[in-house]
PDB file of C-alpha atoms in Angstrom:
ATOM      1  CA  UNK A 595       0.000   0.000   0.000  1.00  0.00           C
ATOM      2  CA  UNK A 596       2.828   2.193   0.549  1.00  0.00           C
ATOM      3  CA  UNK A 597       4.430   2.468  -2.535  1.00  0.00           C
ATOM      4  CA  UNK A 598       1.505   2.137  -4.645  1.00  0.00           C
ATOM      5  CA  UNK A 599      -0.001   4.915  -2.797  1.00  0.00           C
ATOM      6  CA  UNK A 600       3.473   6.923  -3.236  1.00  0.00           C
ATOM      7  CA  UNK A 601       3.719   6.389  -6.684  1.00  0.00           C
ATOM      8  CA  UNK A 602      -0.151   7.271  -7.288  1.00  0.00           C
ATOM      9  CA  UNK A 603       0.207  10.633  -5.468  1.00  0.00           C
ATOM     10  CA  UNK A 604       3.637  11.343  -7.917  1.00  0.00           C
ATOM     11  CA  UNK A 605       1.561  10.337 -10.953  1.00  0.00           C
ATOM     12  CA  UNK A 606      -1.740  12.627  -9.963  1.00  0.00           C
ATOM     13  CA  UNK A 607       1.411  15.481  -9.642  1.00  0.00           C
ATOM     14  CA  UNK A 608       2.348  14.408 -13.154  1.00  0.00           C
ATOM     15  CA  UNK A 609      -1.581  14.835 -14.452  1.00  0.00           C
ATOM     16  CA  UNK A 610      -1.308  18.598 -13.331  1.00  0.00           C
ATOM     17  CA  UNK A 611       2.455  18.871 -14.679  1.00  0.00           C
ATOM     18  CA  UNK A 612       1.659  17.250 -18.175  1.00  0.00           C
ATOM     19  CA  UNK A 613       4.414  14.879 -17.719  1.00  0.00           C
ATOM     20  CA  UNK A 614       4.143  11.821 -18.136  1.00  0.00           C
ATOM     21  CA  UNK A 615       3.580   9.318 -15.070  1.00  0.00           C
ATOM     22  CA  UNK A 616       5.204   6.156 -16.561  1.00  0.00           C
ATOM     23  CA  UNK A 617       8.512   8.002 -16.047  1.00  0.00           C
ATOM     24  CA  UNK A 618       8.241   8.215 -11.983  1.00  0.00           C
ATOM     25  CA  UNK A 619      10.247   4.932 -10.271  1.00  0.00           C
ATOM     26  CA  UNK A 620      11.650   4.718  -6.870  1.00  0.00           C
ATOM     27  CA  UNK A 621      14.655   2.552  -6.715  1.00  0.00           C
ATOM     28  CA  UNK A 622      15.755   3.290  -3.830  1.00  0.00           C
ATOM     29  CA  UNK A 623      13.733   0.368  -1.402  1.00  0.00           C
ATOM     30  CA  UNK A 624      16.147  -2.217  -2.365  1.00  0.00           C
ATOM     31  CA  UNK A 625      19.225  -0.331  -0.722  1.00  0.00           C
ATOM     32  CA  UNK A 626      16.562   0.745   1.855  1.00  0.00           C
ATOM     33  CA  UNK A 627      15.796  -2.887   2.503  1.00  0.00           C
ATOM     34  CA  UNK A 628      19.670  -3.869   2.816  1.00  0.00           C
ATOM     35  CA  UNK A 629      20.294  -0.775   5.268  1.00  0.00           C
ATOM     36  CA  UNK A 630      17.246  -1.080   7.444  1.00  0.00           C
ATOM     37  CA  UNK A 631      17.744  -5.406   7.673  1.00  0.00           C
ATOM     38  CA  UNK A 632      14.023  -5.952   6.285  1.00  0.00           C
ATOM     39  CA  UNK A 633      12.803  -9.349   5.653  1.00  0.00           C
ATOM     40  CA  UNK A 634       9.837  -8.755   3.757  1.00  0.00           C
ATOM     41  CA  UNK A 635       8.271  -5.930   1.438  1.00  0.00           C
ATOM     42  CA  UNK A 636       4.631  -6.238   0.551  1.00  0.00           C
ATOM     43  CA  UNK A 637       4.921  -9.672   1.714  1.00  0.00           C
ATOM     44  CA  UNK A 638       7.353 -10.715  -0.245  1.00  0.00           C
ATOM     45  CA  UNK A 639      11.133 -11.597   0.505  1.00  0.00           C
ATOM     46  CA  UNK A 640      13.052  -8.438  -0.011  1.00  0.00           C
ATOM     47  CA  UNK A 641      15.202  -8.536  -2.639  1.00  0.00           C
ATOM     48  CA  UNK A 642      18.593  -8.950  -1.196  1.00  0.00           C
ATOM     49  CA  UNK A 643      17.645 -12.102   0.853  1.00  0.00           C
ATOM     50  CA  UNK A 644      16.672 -13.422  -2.402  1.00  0.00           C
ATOM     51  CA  UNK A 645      19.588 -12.558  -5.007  1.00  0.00           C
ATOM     52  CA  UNK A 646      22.297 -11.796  -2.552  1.00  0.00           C
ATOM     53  CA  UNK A 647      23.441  -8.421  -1.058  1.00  0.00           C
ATOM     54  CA  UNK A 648      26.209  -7.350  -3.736  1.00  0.00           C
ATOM     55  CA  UNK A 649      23.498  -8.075  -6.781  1.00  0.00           C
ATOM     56  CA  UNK A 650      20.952  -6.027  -5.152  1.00  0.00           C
ATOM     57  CA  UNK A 651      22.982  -3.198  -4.648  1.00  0.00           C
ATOM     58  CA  UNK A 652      24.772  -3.500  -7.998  1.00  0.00           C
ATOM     59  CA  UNK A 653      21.068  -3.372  -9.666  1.00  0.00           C
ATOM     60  CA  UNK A 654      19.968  -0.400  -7.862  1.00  0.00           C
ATOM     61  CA  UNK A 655      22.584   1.694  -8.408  1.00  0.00           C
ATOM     62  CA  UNK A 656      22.658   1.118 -12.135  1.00  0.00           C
ATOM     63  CA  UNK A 657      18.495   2.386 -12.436  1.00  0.00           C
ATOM     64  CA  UNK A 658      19.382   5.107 -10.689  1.00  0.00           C
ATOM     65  CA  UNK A 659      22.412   5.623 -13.285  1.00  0.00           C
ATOM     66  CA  UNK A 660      19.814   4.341 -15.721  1.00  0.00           C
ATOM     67  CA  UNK A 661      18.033   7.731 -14.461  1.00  0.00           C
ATOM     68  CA  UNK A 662      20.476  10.202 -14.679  1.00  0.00           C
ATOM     69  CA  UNK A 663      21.294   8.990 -18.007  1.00  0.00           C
ATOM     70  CA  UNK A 664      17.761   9.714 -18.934  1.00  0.00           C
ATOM     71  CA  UNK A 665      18.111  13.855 -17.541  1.00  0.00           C
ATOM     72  CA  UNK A 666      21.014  13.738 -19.696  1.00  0.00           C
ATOM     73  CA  UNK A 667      19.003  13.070 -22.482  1.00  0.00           C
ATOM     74  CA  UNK A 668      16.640  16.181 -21.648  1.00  0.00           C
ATOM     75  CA  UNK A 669      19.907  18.589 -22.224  1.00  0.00           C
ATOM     76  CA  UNK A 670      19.023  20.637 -19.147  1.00  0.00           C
ATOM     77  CA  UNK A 671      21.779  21.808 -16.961  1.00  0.00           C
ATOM     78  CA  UNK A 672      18.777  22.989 -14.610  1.00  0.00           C
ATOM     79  CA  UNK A 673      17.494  19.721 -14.868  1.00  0.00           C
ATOM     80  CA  UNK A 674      20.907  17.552 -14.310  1.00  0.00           C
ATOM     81  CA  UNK A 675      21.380  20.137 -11.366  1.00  0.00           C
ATOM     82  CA  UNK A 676      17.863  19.084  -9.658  1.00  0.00           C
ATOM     83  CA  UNK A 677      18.521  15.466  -9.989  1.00  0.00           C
ATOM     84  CA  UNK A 678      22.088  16.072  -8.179  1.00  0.00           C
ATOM     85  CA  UNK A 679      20.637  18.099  -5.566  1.00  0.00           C
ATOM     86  CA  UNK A 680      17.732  15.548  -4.357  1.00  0.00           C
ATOM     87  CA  UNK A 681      20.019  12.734  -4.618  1.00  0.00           C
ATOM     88  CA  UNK A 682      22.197  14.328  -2.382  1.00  0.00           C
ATOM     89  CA  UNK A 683      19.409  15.267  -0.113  1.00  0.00           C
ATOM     90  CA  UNK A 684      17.734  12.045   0.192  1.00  0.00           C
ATOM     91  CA  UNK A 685      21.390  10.797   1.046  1.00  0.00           C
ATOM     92  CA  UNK A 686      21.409  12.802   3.614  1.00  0.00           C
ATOM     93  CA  UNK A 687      18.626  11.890   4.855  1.00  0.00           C
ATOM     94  CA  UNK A 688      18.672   8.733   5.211  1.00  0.00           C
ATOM     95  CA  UNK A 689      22.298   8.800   6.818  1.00  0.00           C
ATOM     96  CA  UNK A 690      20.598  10.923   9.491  1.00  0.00           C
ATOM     97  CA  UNK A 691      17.873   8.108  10.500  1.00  0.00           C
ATOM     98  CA  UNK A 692      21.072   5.554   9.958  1.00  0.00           C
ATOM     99  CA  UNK A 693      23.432   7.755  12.157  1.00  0.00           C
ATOM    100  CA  UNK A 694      20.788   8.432  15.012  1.00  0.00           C
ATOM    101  CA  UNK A 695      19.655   4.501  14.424  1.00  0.00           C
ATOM    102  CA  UNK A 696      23.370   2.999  14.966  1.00  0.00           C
ATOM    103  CA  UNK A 697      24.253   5.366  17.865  1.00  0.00           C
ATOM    104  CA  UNK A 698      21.403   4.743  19.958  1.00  0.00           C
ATOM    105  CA  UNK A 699      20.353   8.503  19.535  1.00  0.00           C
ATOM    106  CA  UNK A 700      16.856   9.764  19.813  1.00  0.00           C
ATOM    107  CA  UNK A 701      16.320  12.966  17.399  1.00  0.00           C
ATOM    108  CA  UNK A 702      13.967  15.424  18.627  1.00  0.00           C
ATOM    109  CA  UNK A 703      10.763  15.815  16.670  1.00  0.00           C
ATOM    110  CA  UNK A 704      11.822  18.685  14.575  1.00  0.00           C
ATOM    111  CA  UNK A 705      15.162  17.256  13.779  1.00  0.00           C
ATOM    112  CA  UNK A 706      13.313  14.267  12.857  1.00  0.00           C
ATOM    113  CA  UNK A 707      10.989  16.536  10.375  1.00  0.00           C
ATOM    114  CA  UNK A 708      14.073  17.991   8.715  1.00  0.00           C
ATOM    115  CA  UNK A 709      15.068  14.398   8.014  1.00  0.00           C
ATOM    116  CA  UNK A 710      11.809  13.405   6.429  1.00  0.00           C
ATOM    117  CA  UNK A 711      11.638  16.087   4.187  1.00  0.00           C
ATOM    118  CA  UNK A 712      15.113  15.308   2.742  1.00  0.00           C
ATOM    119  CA  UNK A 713      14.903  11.848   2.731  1.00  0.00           C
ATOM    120  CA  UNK A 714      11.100  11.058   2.207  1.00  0.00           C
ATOM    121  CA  UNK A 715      10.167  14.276   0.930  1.00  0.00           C
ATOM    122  CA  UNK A 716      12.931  13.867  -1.688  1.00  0.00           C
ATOM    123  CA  UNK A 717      11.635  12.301  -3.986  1.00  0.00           C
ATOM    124  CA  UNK A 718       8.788  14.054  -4.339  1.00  0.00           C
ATOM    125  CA  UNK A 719      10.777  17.396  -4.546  1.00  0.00           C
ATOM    126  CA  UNK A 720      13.340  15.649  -7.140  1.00  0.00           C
ATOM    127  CA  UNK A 721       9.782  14.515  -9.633  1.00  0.00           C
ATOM    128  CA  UNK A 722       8.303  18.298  -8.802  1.00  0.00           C
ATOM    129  CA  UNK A 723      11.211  20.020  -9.539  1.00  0.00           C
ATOM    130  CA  UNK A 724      11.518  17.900 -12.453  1.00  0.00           C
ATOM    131  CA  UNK A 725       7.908  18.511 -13.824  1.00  0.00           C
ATOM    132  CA  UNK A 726       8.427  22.268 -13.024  1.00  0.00           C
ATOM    133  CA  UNK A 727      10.994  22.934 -15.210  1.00  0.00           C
ATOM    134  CA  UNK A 728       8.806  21.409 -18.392  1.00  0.00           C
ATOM    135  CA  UNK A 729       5.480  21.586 -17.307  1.00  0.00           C
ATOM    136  CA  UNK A 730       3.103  24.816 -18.490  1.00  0.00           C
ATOM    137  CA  UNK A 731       1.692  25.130 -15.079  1.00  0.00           C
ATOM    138  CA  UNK A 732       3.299  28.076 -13.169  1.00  0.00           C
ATOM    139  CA  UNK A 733       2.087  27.093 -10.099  1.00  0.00           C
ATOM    140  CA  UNK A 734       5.082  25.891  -7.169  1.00  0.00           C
ATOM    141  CA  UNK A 735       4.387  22.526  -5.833  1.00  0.00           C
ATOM    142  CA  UNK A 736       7.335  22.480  -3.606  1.00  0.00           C
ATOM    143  CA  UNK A 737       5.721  23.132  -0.763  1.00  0.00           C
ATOM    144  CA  UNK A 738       3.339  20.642  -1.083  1.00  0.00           C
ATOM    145  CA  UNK A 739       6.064  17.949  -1.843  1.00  0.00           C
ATOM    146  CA  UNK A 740       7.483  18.250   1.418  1.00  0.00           C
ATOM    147  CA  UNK A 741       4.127  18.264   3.147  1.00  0.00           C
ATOM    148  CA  UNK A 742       3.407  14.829   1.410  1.00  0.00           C
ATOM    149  CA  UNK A 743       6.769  13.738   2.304  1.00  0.00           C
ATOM    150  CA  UNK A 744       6.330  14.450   6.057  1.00  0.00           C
ATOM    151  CA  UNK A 745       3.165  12.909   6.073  1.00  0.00           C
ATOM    152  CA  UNK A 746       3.903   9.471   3.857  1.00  0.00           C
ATOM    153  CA  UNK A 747       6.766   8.712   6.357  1.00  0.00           C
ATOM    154  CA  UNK A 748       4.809   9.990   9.513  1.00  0.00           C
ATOM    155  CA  UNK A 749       1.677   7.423   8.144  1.00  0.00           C
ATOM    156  CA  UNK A 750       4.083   4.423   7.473  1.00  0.00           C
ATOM    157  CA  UNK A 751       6.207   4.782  10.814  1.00  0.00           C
ATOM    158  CA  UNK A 752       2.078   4.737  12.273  1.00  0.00           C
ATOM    159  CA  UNK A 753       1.063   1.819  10.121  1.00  0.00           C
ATOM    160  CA  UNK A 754       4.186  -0.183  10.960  1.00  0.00           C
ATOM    161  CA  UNK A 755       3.292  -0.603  14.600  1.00  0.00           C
ATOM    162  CA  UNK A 756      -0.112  -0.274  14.611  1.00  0.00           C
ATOM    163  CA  UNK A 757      -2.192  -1.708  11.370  1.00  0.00           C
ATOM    164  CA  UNK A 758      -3.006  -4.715  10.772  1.00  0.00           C
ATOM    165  CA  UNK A 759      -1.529  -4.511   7.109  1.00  0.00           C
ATOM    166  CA  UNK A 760       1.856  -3.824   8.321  1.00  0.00           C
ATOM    167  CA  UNK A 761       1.528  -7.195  10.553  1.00  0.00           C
ATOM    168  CA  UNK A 762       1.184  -9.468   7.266  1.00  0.00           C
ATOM    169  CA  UNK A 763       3.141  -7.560   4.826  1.00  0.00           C
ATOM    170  CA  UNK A 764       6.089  -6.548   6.350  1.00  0.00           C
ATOM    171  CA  UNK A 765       7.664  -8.677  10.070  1.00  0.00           C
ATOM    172  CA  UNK A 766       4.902  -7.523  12.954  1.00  0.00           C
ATOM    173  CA  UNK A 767       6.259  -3.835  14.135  1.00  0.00           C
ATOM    174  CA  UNK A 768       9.706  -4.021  11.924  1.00  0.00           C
ATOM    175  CA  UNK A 769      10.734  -0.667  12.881  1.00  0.00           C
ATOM    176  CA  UNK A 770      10.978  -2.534  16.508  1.00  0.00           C
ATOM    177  CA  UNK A 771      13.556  -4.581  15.406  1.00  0.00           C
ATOM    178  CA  UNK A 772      15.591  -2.196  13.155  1.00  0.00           C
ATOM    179  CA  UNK A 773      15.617  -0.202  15.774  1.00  0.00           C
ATOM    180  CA  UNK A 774      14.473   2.915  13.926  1.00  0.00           C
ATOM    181  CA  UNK A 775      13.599   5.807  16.016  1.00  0.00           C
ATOM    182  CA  UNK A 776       9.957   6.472  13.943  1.00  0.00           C
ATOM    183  CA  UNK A 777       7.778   9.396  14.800  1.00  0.00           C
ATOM    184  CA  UNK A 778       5.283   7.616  18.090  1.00  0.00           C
ATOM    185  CA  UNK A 779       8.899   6.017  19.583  1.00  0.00           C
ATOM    186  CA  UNK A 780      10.147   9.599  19.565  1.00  0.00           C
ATOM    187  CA  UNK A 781       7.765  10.943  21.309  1.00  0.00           C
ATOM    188  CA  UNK A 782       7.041   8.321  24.142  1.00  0.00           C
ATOM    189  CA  UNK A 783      10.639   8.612  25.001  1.00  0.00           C
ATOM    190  CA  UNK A 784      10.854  12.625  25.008  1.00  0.00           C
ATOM    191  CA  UNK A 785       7.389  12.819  26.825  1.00  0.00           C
ATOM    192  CA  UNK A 786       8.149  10.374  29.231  1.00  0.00           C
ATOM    193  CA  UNK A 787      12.195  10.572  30.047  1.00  0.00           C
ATOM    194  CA  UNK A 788      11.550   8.815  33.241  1.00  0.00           C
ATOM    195  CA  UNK A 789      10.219   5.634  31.890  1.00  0.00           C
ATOM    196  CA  UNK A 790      13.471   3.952  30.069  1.00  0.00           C
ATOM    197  CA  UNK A 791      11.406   0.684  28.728  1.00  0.00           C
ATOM    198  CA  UNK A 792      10.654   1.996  25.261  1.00  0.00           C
ATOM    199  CA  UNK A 793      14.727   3.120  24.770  1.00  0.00           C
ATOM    200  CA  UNK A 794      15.515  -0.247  26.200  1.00  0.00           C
ATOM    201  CA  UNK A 795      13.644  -2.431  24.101  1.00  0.00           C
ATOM    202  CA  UNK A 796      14.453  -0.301  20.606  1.00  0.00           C
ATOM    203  CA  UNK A 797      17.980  -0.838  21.633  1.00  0.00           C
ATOM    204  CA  UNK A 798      17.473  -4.903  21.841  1.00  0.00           C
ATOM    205  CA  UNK A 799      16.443  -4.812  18.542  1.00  0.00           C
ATOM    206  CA  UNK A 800      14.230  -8.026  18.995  1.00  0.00           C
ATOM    207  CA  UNK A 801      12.726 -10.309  17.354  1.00  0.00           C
ATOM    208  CA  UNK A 802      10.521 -10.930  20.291  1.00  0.00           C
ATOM    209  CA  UNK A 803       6.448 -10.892  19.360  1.00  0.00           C
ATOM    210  CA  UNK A 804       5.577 -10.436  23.388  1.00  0.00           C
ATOM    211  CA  UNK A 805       8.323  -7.656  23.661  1.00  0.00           C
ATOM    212  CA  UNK A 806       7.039  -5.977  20.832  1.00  0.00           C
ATOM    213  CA  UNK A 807       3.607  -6.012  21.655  1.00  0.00           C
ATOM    214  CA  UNK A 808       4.208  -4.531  25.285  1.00  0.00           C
ATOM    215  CA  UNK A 809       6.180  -2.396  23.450  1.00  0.00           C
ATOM    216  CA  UNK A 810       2.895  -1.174  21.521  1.00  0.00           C
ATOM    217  CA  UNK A 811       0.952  -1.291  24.815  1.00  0.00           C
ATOM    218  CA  UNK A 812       3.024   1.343  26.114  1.00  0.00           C
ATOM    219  CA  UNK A 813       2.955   3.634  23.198  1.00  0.00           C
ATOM    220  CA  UNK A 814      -0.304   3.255  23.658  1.00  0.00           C
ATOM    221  CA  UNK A 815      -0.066   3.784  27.377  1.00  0.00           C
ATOM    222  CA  UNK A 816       1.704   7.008  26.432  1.00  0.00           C
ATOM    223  CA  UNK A 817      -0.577   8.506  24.302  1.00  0.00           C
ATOM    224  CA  UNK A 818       2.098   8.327  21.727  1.00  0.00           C
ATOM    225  CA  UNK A 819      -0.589   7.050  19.145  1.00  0.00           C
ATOM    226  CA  UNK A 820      -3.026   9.236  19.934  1.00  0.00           C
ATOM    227  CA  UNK A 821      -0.777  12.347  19.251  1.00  0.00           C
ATOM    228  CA  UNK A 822       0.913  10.991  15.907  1.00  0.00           C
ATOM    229  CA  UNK A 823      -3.075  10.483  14.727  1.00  0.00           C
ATOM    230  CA  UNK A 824      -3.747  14.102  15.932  1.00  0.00           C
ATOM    231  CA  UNK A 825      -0.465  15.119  13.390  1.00  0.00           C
ATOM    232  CA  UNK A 826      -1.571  13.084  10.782  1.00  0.00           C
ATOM    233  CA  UNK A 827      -4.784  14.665  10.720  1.00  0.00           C
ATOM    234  CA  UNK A 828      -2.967  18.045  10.691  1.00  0.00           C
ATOM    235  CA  UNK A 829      -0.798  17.350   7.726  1.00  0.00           C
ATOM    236  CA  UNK A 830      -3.772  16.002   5.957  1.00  0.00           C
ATOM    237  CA  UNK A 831      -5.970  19.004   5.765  1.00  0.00           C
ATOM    238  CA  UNK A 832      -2.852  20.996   5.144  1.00  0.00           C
ATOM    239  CA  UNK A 833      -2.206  19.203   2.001  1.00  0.00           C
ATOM    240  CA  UNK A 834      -5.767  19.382   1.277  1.00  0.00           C
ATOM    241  CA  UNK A 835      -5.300  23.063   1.890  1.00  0.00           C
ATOM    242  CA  UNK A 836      -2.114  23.236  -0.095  1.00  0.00           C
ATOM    243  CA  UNK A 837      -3.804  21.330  -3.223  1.00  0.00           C
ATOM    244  CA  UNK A 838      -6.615  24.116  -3.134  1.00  0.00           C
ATOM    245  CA  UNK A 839      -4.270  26.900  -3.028  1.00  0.00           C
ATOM    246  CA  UNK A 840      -3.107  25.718  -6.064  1.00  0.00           C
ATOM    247  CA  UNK A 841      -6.338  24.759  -8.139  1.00  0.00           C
ATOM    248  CA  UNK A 842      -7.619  21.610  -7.192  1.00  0.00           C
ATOM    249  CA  UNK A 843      -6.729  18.083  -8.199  1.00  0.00           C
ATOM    250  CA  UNK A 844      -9.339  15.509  -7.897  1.00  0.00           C
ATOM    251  CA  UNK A 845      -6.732  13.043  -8.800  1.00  0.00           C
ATOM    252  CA  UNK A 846      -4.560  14.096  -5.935  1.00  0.00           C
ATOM    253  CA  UNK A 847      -7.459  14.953  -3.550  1.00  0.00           C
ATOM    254  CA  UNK A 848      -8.472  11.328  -4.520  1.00  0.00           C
ATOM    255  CA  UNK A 849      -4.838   9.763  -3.511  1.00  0.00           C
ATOM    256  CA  UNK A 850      -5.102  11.864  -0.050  1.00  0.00           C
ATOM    257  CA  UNK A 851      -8.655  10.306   0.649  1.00  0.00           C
ATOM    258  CA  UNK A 852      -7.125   6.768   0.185  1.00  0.00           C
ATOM    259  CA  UNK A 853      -4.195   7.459   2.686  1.00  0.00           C
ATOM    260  CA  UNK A 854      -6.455   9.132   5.396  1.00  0.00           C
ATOM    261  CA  UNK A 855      -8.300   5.414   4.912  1.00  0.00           C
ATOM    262  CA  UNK A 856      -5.385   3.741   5.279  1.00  0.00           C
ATOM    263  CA  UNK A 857      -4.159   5.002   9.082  1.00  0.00           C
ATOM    264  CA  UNK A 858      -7.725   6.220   9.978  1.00  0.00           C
ATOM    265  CA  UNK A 859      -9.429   2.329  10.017  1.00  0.00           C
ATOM    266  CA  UNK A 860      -7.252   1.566  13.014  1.00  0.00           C
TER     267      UNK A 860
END
């Protein structure tokens, strides 16, 4: 649901860019699924447990060569300048959420926003800026490109402990056993320094079911859920408000209408 939700909301951006939408890819999950130690994707084996580490990342570094080659093609130092500048970005971004992951440091919630919007948020930015520079539209979808980012991430570090989805498709509350400091662990452990459990546990990395499900409990417990719903809501009606602003999109008003469905049935 994730990515086909990602790549629908980048395709209804494409219907208001004329560009066309069967030139969007992401191919970055692979090396995502290496760095993070996933097991599954969509409930499927990811694809390093299944052609070996060294072919995985061989493959996904040649699309994404495979993509700059195609910029070339569009003879736009603006445009080879874009695609440099939101790789880097998204780089950065993830090597944040690695950095903070492997030294056992909690971000606050506004460094953690920063990182979203370069790592998640970049690839929307990098097919915006993209469109922008041949589309006829003059309106700026930037700022709506790092809304969506905030909120896609925000929604999937939700989903992954909570929904039932996230249960079957991906290992019951991954982020658990990466160890990934998502947005609800953040703020159990800032709004509740006293109570170390939820620190502990993320540092164990387990593979426990029990542990992770008292680990939910106490999110729960700390109203952690509660307030990452309330923030969801928030950066849904200011998309909503964003895609207004700029004309309307029933495409992309339809895409936000499936994600609210998608964290709200919990």
């Amino acid at each position: 649901m994730e990515e086909i939700t990602k790549l629908s909301c980048l395709c209804s951006l494409s219907v208001v860019a004329s560009i066309p939408s069967d030139k969007i890819v992401d191919v970055g999950k692979p090396i995502d699924d290496i760095e993070d130690n996933s097991i599954l994707r969509r409930g499927i084996p990811v694809a390093h447990s299944i052609y070996g580490v060294a072919s995985t990342i061989n493959a996904a570094n040649y699309v994404f060569f495979l993509a700059l080659e195609k910029v070339l093609t569009l003879e736009s130092t603006e445009a080879t300048a874009v695609y440099t500048e939101q790789s880097l970005e998204l780089h950065r971004g993830q090597g944040l959420e690695i950095y903070w992951r492997d030294n056992f440091t909690c971000p606050s919630e506004e460094e953690y926003k920063i990182m979203t919007v370069r790592k998640t948020g970049g690839l929307f930015m990098l097919a915006v800026r993209l469109m922008q520079l041949f589309s006829q539209s003059k309106y700026d979808f930037t700022k709506l490109a790092g809304i969506l980012g905030l909120y896609f991430q925000i929604r999937d570090d939700y989903c992954n402990l909570c929904l039932q989805e996230y249960t079957e498709n991906k290992s019951f509350c991954e982020d658990l056993t990466e160890g990934k400091f998502s947005f609800p662990i953040i703020h159990a452990i800032h709004t509740h320094p006293e109570d170390k459990q939820v620190f502990n546990i993320l540092r164990q990395r387990t593979r426990d079911i029990e542990v992770k499900r008292y680990c939910v409990s106490l999110l729960e417990k700390f109203g952690s859920f509660a307030y990452t719903r309330d923030i969801l809501a928030s950066l849904d009606e200011e998309a909503r408000n964003e895609v207004r602003s700029l004309g309307g999109n029933p495409h992309m008003e339809a895409v936000l209408d499936e994600l609210l469905l998608t964290w709200k049935s919990k």
